[in-house]
CSV table of C-alpha atoms and ligand atoms in Angstrom, one decimal:
chain,number,residue,atom,x,y,z
A,253,MET,CA,86.0,97.2,-39.3
A,254,SER,CA,86.8,95.1,-42.6
A,255,ASN,CA,84.3,93.1,-44.9
A,256,ALA,CA,86.3,90.0,-44.0
A,257,GLY,CA,86.1,90.7,-40.4
A,258,GLY,CA,82.5,91.7,-41.0
A,259,SER,CA,82.0,88.6,-43.4
A,260,GLY,CA,83.7,86.2,-40.5
A,261,ALA,CA,81.6,87.4,-38.0
A,262,GLY,CA,78.5,86.8,-40.1
A,263,ASP,CA,79.9,83.2,-40.8
A,264,GLY,CA,80.2,82.5,-37.2
A,265,MET,CA,76.9,83.6,-36.5
A,266,TYR,CA,75.4,81.6,-39.2
A,267,SER,CA,77.3,78.4,-38.2
A,268,LYS,CA,75.7,78.8,-34.7
A,269,LEU,CA,72.3,79.2,-36.4
A,270,ILE,CA,72.8,76.0,-38.2
A,271,ASP,CA,73.8,74.3,-35.3
A,272,ASP,CA,70.9,75.5,-33.4
A,273,GLU,CA,68.8,74.6,-36.1
A,274,ALA,CA,70.2,71.4,-36.5
A,275,GLY,CA,69.4,70.7,-32.8
A,276,TYR,CA,65.6,71.5,-33.4
A,277,GLY,CA,65.9,68.7,-36.2
A,278,GLU,CA,62.5,68.6,-38.3
A,279,LEU,CA,62.6,71.8,-40.0
A,280,ASN,CA,65.6,72.6,-41.9
A,281,ILE,CA,65.4,76.2,-43.5
A,282,ARG,CA,68.4,76.9,-45.5
A,283,PRO,CA,68.9,80.8,-45.7
A,284,ASP,CA,70.4,82.5,-48.8
A,285,VAL,CA,74.1,81.4,-49.2
A,286,GLY,CA,76.6,84.4,-49.9
A,287,HIS,CA,74.0,86.7,-49.7
A,288,SER,CA,73.3,86.3,-53.2
A,289,ALA,CA,71.3,89.1,-55.2
A,290,HIS,CA,68.8,86.4,-56.1
A,291,PRO,CA,66.9,85.4,-53.4
A,292,VAL,CA,66.2,81.7,-52.9
A,293,SER,CA,63.4,80.2,-51.6
A,294,PRO,CA,63.4,78.8,-48.4
A,295,ILE,CA,63.8,74.4,-49.3
A,296,ARG,CA,61.7,72.4,-46.8
A,297,THR,CA,63.9,69.0,-46.6
A,298,ILE,CA,62.6,65.6,-45.2
A,299,PRO,CA,62.9,65.7,-41.8
A,300,ARG,CA,65.3,63.2,-40.6
A,301,PRO,CA,67.3,62.6,-37.4
A,302,SER,CA,70.6,64.1,-37.6
A,303,GLY,CA,73.1,65.1,-35.2
A,304,PRO,CA,73.8,63.8,-31.8
A,305,GLY,CA,70.9,65.6,-30.1
A,306,SER,CA,68.3,63.8,-32.1
A,307,TYR,CA,70.2,60.2,-31.3
A,308,ARG,CA,70.3,61.1,-27.7
A,309,LEU,CA,66.5,62.3,-27.6
A,310,ALA,CA,65.5,59.1,-29.4
A,311,THR,CA,67.8,57.0,-27.1
A,312,ILE,CA,66.1,58.6,-24.2
A,313,CYS,CA,62.9,57.5,-25.5
A,314,LEU,CA,63.7,54.1,-26.3
A,315,ALA,CA,65.2,53.4,-22.9
A,316,THR,CA,62.3,55.1,-21.5
A,317,LEU,CA,60.1,52.9,-23.3
A,318,CYS,CA,62.2,50.0,-22.5
A,319,ALA,CA,62.4,50.8,-19.0
A,320,VAL,CA,58.4,51.0,-19.0
A,321,LEU,CA,58.3,47.8,-20.7
A,322,LEU,CA,60.7,46.1,-18.4
A,323,ILE,CA,58.8,47.3,-15.2
A,324,SER,CA,55.6,46.1,-16.9
A,325,ILE,CA,56.9,42.9,-17.4
A,326,ILE,CA,58.4,42.4,-14.3
A,327,ALA,CA,55.0,43.7,-12.6
A,328,VAL,CA,53.2,41.0,-14.8
A,329,ALA,CA,55.6,38.3,-14.0
A,330,ALA,CA,55.6,39.1,-10.3
A,331,ASN,CA,51.7,39.1,-10.4
A,332,ASN,CA,51.6,35.9,-12.2
A,333,LYS,CA,54.1,34.5,-9.9
A,334,ASN,CA,52.1,35.5,-6.9
A,335,LYS,CA,49.1,33.9,-7.6
A,336,PRO,CA,50.1,30.3,-8.3
A,337,GLN,CA,52.1,30.6,-5.4
A,338,SER,CA,49.2,31.7,-3.2
A,339,SER,CA,47.1,28.8,-4.7
A,340,GLY,CA,50.0,26.4,-4.1
A,341,GLU,CA,50.1,27.5,-0.6
A,342,GLU,CA,46.4,26.9,-0.1
A,343,THR,CA,46.8,23.5,-2.0
A,344,SER,CA,49.5,22.7,0.3
A,345,GLU,CA,47.7,23.4,3.5
A,346,VAL,CA,44.7,21.5,2.2
A,347,GLN,CA,47.1,18.6,1.7
A,348,LYS,CA,48.6,19.0,5.1
A,349,GLN,CA,45.3,19.0,6.6
A,350,LYS,CA,44.3,15.7,4.9
A,351,GLN,CA,47.5,14.2,5.8
A,352,GLU,CA,47.1,15.1,9.3
A,353,ALA,CA,43.5,13.5,9.2
A,354,ASN,CA,44.9,10.3,7.7
A,355,VAL,CA,47.6,10.2,10.2
A,356,THR,CA,44.9,10.7,13.0
A,357,ALA,CA,42.7,8.0,11.4
A,358,LEU,CA,45.5,5.4,10.9
A,359,MET,CA,46.6,5.9,14.7
A,360,ALA,CA,43.1,5.4,15.8
A,361,SER,CA,43.0,2.0,13.4
A,362,ILE,CA,46.2,1.0,14.8
A,363,THR,CA,44.9,1.2,18.4
A,364,LYS,CA,41.7,-0.5,17.6
A,365,LEU,CA,43.9,-3.3,16.0
A,366,GLN,CA,46.1,-3.5,19.0
A,367,GLN,CA,42.9,-3.7,21.3
A,368,GLU,CA,41.4,-6.4,19.1
A,369,LYS,CA,44.8,-8.1,19.1
A,370,LYS,CA,45.3,-8.3,22.8
A,371,LYS,CA,41.5,-9.3,23.2
A,372,LEU,CA,42.2,-12.3,20.9
A,373,GLN,CA,45.3,-13.0,22.6
A,374,GLU,CA,43.5,-13.3,25.8
A,375,GLU,CA,40.8,-15.6,24.2
A,376,LYS,CA,43.4,-17.8,22.9
A,377,ASP,CA,45.1,-18.2,26.2
A,378,GLU,CA,41.5,-19.0,27.6
A,379,LEU,CA,41.0,-21.7,25.1
A,380,LEU,CA,44.7,-23.0,25.6
A,381,VAL,CA,43.6,-23.2,29.6
A,382,ARG,CA,40.5,-25.1,28.5
A,383,LEU,CA,42.3,-27.3,26.2
A,384,ALA,CA,44.9,-28.4,28.9
A,385,SER,CA,42.3,-28.7,31.6
A,386,ARG,CA,40.3,-31.1,29.3
A,387,ARG,CA,43.5,-33.0,28.6
A,388,THR,CA,44.7,-33.5,32.3
A,389,THR,CA,40.9,-34.6,33.1
A,390,LYS,CA,40.6,-36.9,30.5
A,391,ALA,CA,40.6,-40.4,31.9
A,392,PRO,CA,43.4,-42.2,31.0
A,393,ASN,CA,41.6,-45.2,30.3
A,394,VAL,CA,38.8,-44.2,27.9
A,395,ILE,CA,36.4,-47.1,27.5
A,396,ARG,CA,36.1,-47.2,23.9
A,397,PRO,CA,33.3,-49.1,22.3
A,398,THR,CA,34.4,-52.4,21.2
A,399,PRO,CA,33.9,-53.4,17.5
A,400,GLN,CA,30.3,-55.0,17.5
A,401,ALA,CA,30.2,-58.4,17.1
A,402,THR,CA,29.4,-59.8,13.5
A,403,LYS,CA,25.9,-60.0,13.0
A,404,ALA,CA,24.7,-63.4,12.6
A,405,PRO,CA,22.6,-63.2,9.3
A,406,ILE,CA,18.9,-64.0,10.2
A,407,VAL,CA,17.7,-67.1,8.9
A,408,CYS,CA,13.9,-67.8,8.6
A,409,PRO,CA,12.6,-71.4,9.3
A,410,THR,CA,11.0,-73.4,6.4
A,411,ASP,CA,8.2,-71.8,4.9
A,412,TRP,CA,8.9,-68.5,6.7
A,413,HIS,CA,9.9,-65.4,4.8
A,414,LEU,CA,12.5,-62.9,5.8
A,415,PHE,CA,11.8,-59.2,5.4
A,416,ASN,CA,14.1,-56.8,7.3
A,417,SER,CA,14.4,-58.4,10.5
A,418,SER,CA,11.0,-60.4,10.7
A,419,CYS,CA,9.8,-63.6,9.3
A,420,TYR,CA,6.5,-64.0,7.9
A,421,PHE,CA,4.2,-67.3,7.5
A,422,ILE,CA,1.4,-67.5,5.0
A,423,SER,CA,-1.1,-70.2,6.2
A,424,ARG,CA,-2.4,-72.6,3.9
A,425,THR,CA,-5.1,-73.6,6.1
A,426,THR,CA,-8.0,-71.3,7.3
A,427,ARG,CA,-9.3,-70.3,10.6
A,428,ASP,CA,-11.3,-67.6,12.0
A,429,TRP,CA,-9.6,-64.5,13.3
A,430,PRO,CA,-9.1,-65.2,16.9
A,431,GLU,CA,-8.1,-68.8,16.1
A,432,SER,CA,-5.5,-67.5,13.5
A,433,LYS,CA,-4.4,-65.1,16.2
A,434,SER,CA,-3.7,-68.2,18.7
A,435,PHE,CA,-2.2,-70.1,15.9
A,436,CYS,CA,0.6,-67.2,15.4
A,437,GLU,CA,1.0,-66.7,19.0
A,438,SER,CA,1.6,-70.5,19.3
A,439,LYS,CA,4.6,-70.2,17.0
A,440,GLY,CA,6.3,-67.4,18.9
A,441,ALA,CA,4.5,-64.9,16.5
A,442,HIS,CA,1.7,-62.6,16.0
A,443,LEU,CA,-0.7,-61.8,13.3
A,444,ALA,CA,1.2,-59.5,11.0
A,445,ILE,CA,1.6,-56.0,11.9
A,446,ILE,CA,2.0,-54.0,8.7
A,447,LEU,CA,3.6,-50.8,9.4
A,448,THR,CA,5.0,-49.3,5.8
A,449,ALA,CA,4.3,-49.6,2.2
A,450,GLU,CA,7.3,-51.7,1.6
A,451,GLU,CA,6.3,-54.2,4.3
A,452,GLN,CA,2.7,-54.3,2.8
A,453,THR,CA,4.2,-54.7,-1.0
A,454,PHE,CA,6.3,-57.7,0.1
A,455,LEU,CA,3.7,-59.4,1.9
A,456,TRP,CA,1.3,-58.8,-1.2
A,457,ASN,CA,4.0,-60.2,-3.4
A,458,LEU,CA,3.9,-63.4,-1.4
A,459,LEU,CA,0.4,-64.1,-2.0
A,460,PRO,CA,-1.2,-66.1,-4.5
A,461,ARG,CA,-3.5,-64.6,-7.1
A,462,GLY,CA,-7.2,-66.1,-6.7
A,463,HIS,CA,-10.6,-65.0,-7.2
A,464,TRP,CA,-11.1,-63.6,-3.7
A,465,ASN,CA,-7.7,-64.7,-1.8
A,466,ALA,CA,-8.2,-63.2,1.6
A,467,TYR,CA,-5.6,-63.5,4.5
A,468,TRP,CA,-6.1,-62.3,8.1
A,469,PHE,CA,-3.7,-60.0,9.5
A,470,GLY,CA,-3.3,-58.3,12.9
A,471,ILE,CA,-5.8,-55.6,13.3
A,472,THR,CA,-9.0,-55.4,14.7
A,473,ASP,CA,-11.5,-52.7,16.1
A,474,GLY,CA,-13.4,-55.3,18.1
A,475,HIS,CA,-13.0,-53.2,21.5
A,476,THR,CA,-14.2,-49.9,20.0
A,477,GLU,CA,-15.9,-49.7,16.7
A,478,ASP,CA,-13.9,-47.7,14.0
A,479,GLN,CA,-10.8,-47.5,16.5
A,480,TRP,CA,-8.6,-49.9,15.0
A,481,LYS,CA,-5.8,-51.4,16.9
A,482,TRP,CA,-2.8,-53.7,16.1
A,483,VAL,CA,-2.4,-56.7,18.1
A,484,ASP,CA,0.2,-55.3,20.2
A,485,GLU,CA,-2.8,-52.7,21.3
A,486,THR,CA,-0.9,-49.9,19.3
A,487,PRO,CA,-3.4,-47.7,17.2
A,488,LEU,CA,-3.5,-47.9,13.5
A,489,VAL,CA,-2.1,-45.0,11.9
A,490,GLY,CA,-3.2,-44.8,8.3
A,491,GLY,CA,-3.3,-48.1,6.6
A,492,PHE,CA,-3.6,-49.4,3.3
A,493,TRP,CA,-7.4,-49.7,3.0
A,494,GLU,CA,-9.3,-50.2,-0.4
A,495,VAL,CA,-11.4,-47.7,-1.2
A,496,GLY,CA,-14.5,-47.3,0.8
A,497,GLU,CA,-13.3,-49.6,3.5
A,498,PRO,CA,-13.4,-50.1,6.4
A,499,ASN,CA,-17.1,-50.1,6.3
A,500,ASN,CA,-18.2,-52.3,9.0
A,501,HIS,CA,-20.8,-53.6,6.6
A,502,ILE,CA,-22.1,-56.6,8.4
A,503,ASN,CA,-20.4,-56.0,11.7
A,504,GLU,CA,-16.9,-56.3,10.5
A,505,ASP,CA,-14.5,-55.7,13.2
A,506,CYS,CA,-11.1,-57.8,11.8
A,507,GLY,CA,-8.8,-56.7,8.9
A,508,TYR,CA,-7.7,-58.8,5.9
A,509,ILE,CA,-5.7,-58.5,2.7
A,510,VAL,CA,-7.3,-59.6,-0.5
A,511,LYS,CA,-5.5,-60.5,-3.8
A,512,THR,CA,-7.6,-61.1,-6.9
A,513,GLN,CA,-7.0,-61.9,-10.6
A,514,VAL,CA,-7.5,-58.2,-11.4
A,515,LEU,CA,-3.9,-57.1,-12.1
A,516,GLU,CA,-5.1,-53.3,-11.7
A,517,ARG,CA,-5.4,-53.9,-7.8
A,518,VAL,CA,-2.4,-52.4,-6.0
A,519,PRO,CA,-0.9,-53.6,-2.5
A,520,ILE,CA,-1.5,-50.4,-0.9
A,521,ARG,CA,-5.2,-50.4,-1.4
A,522,SER,CA,-6.0,-54.0,-0.5
A,523,TRP,CA,-7.3,-54.0,3.3
A,524,TYR,CA,-11.0,-54.8,4.0
A,525,ASP,CA,-12.7,-55.3,7.1
A,526,ALA,CA,-14.9,-58.5,7.6
A,527,PRO,CA,-16.8,-60.5,10.5
A,528,CYS,CA,-14.0,-62.1,12.4
A,529,THR,CA,-15.9,-65.2,12.4
A,530,MET,CA,-14.9,-66.0,8.8
A,531,TYR,CA,-12.6,-68.7,7.9
A,532,TRP,CA,-9.6,-67.5,5.8
A,533,PRO,CA,-5.9,-68.0,5.8
A,534,PHE,CA,-3.6,-65.8,7.7
A,535,ILE,CA,-0.3,-64.1,7.9
A,536,CYS,CA,1.9,-64.6,11.1
A,537,GLU,CA,5.0,-62.4,11.8
A,538,LYS,CA,8.0,-63.0,14.1
A,539,GLU,CA,10.5,-60.2,14.9
A,540,MET,CA,13.8,-62.0,14.8
A,541,VAL,CA,16.8,-60.9,17.0
A,542,PRO,CA,20.2,-61.3,15.3
A,543,GLY,CA,22.0,-64.2,16.5
A,544,ALA,CA,18.9,-65.6,18.3
A,545,SER,CA,17.6,-68.9,17.9
A,546,THR,CA,15.2,-68.9,14.7
A,547,ALA,CA,13.7,-72.0,15.9
A,548,ILE,CA,9.7,-71.8,15.6
A,549,PRO,CA,8.0,-73.8,17.8
A,550,HIS,CA,5.9,-76.6,16.1
B,732,CA,CA1,-15.7,-52.8,12.7
B,733,CA,CA1,-15.7,-54.2,5.2
């Protein structure tokens, strides 16, 4: 055995140790070099990856970590993907149900409208039948109202005054009430029957003012006290009595209108009752028929 041989064997062993130690990586203890007589203290070096083994391990670790991360990401993504999909499915289902409900409601509306249309069509047909029936049964020669003949204007005789369709006469002579009534009737008229405030005012305006200008007109309660009637036997409704009248003060059964010098007196409160035997002027009224003779008997 030579030293060289012994030395070579020792180098081979050493190289193998280096390789093995390098495989562990972190602690690199350098043994004595050349078996020097001076022992060298072991040197601790900064661990660093070195050698293909370290990179493989790191690569494996990184790959593992990457795989774990990738799996985690995929799992999270899948989870997140499943959730909205589920919600979306539910939403879609609800929408589908709503749409089906809408379709059902629309179909019901269409059916109802069709029924109403049919009913209206029937009513229309019935109305058309009625209209056609009326047209056929209508008299071909309808008697149409002829235009009214032009109304002849009412012309009152001299000393008679027209209001509406009546002529009024204000006497200048005096008579008691029965004689006044007879006089008017002899003229084809009657003592005035005054039914409206307008008529009353019209006559009032015809009368002259005086100390106590009184005029008989056609009202009496001679048949039954306080039951006033017109000369045509119709009962009095309302009237234009002065306040406190009629009072039958001295057996007063005939009505008259008075007009004085007092301007405050008003036509609608100018009626009094008095004994029918008093002599006063009077008012006659004659209803006129358009186109009829206006002649007044003398
Ligand atoms: Ca009386
Ligand atoms: Ca009186």
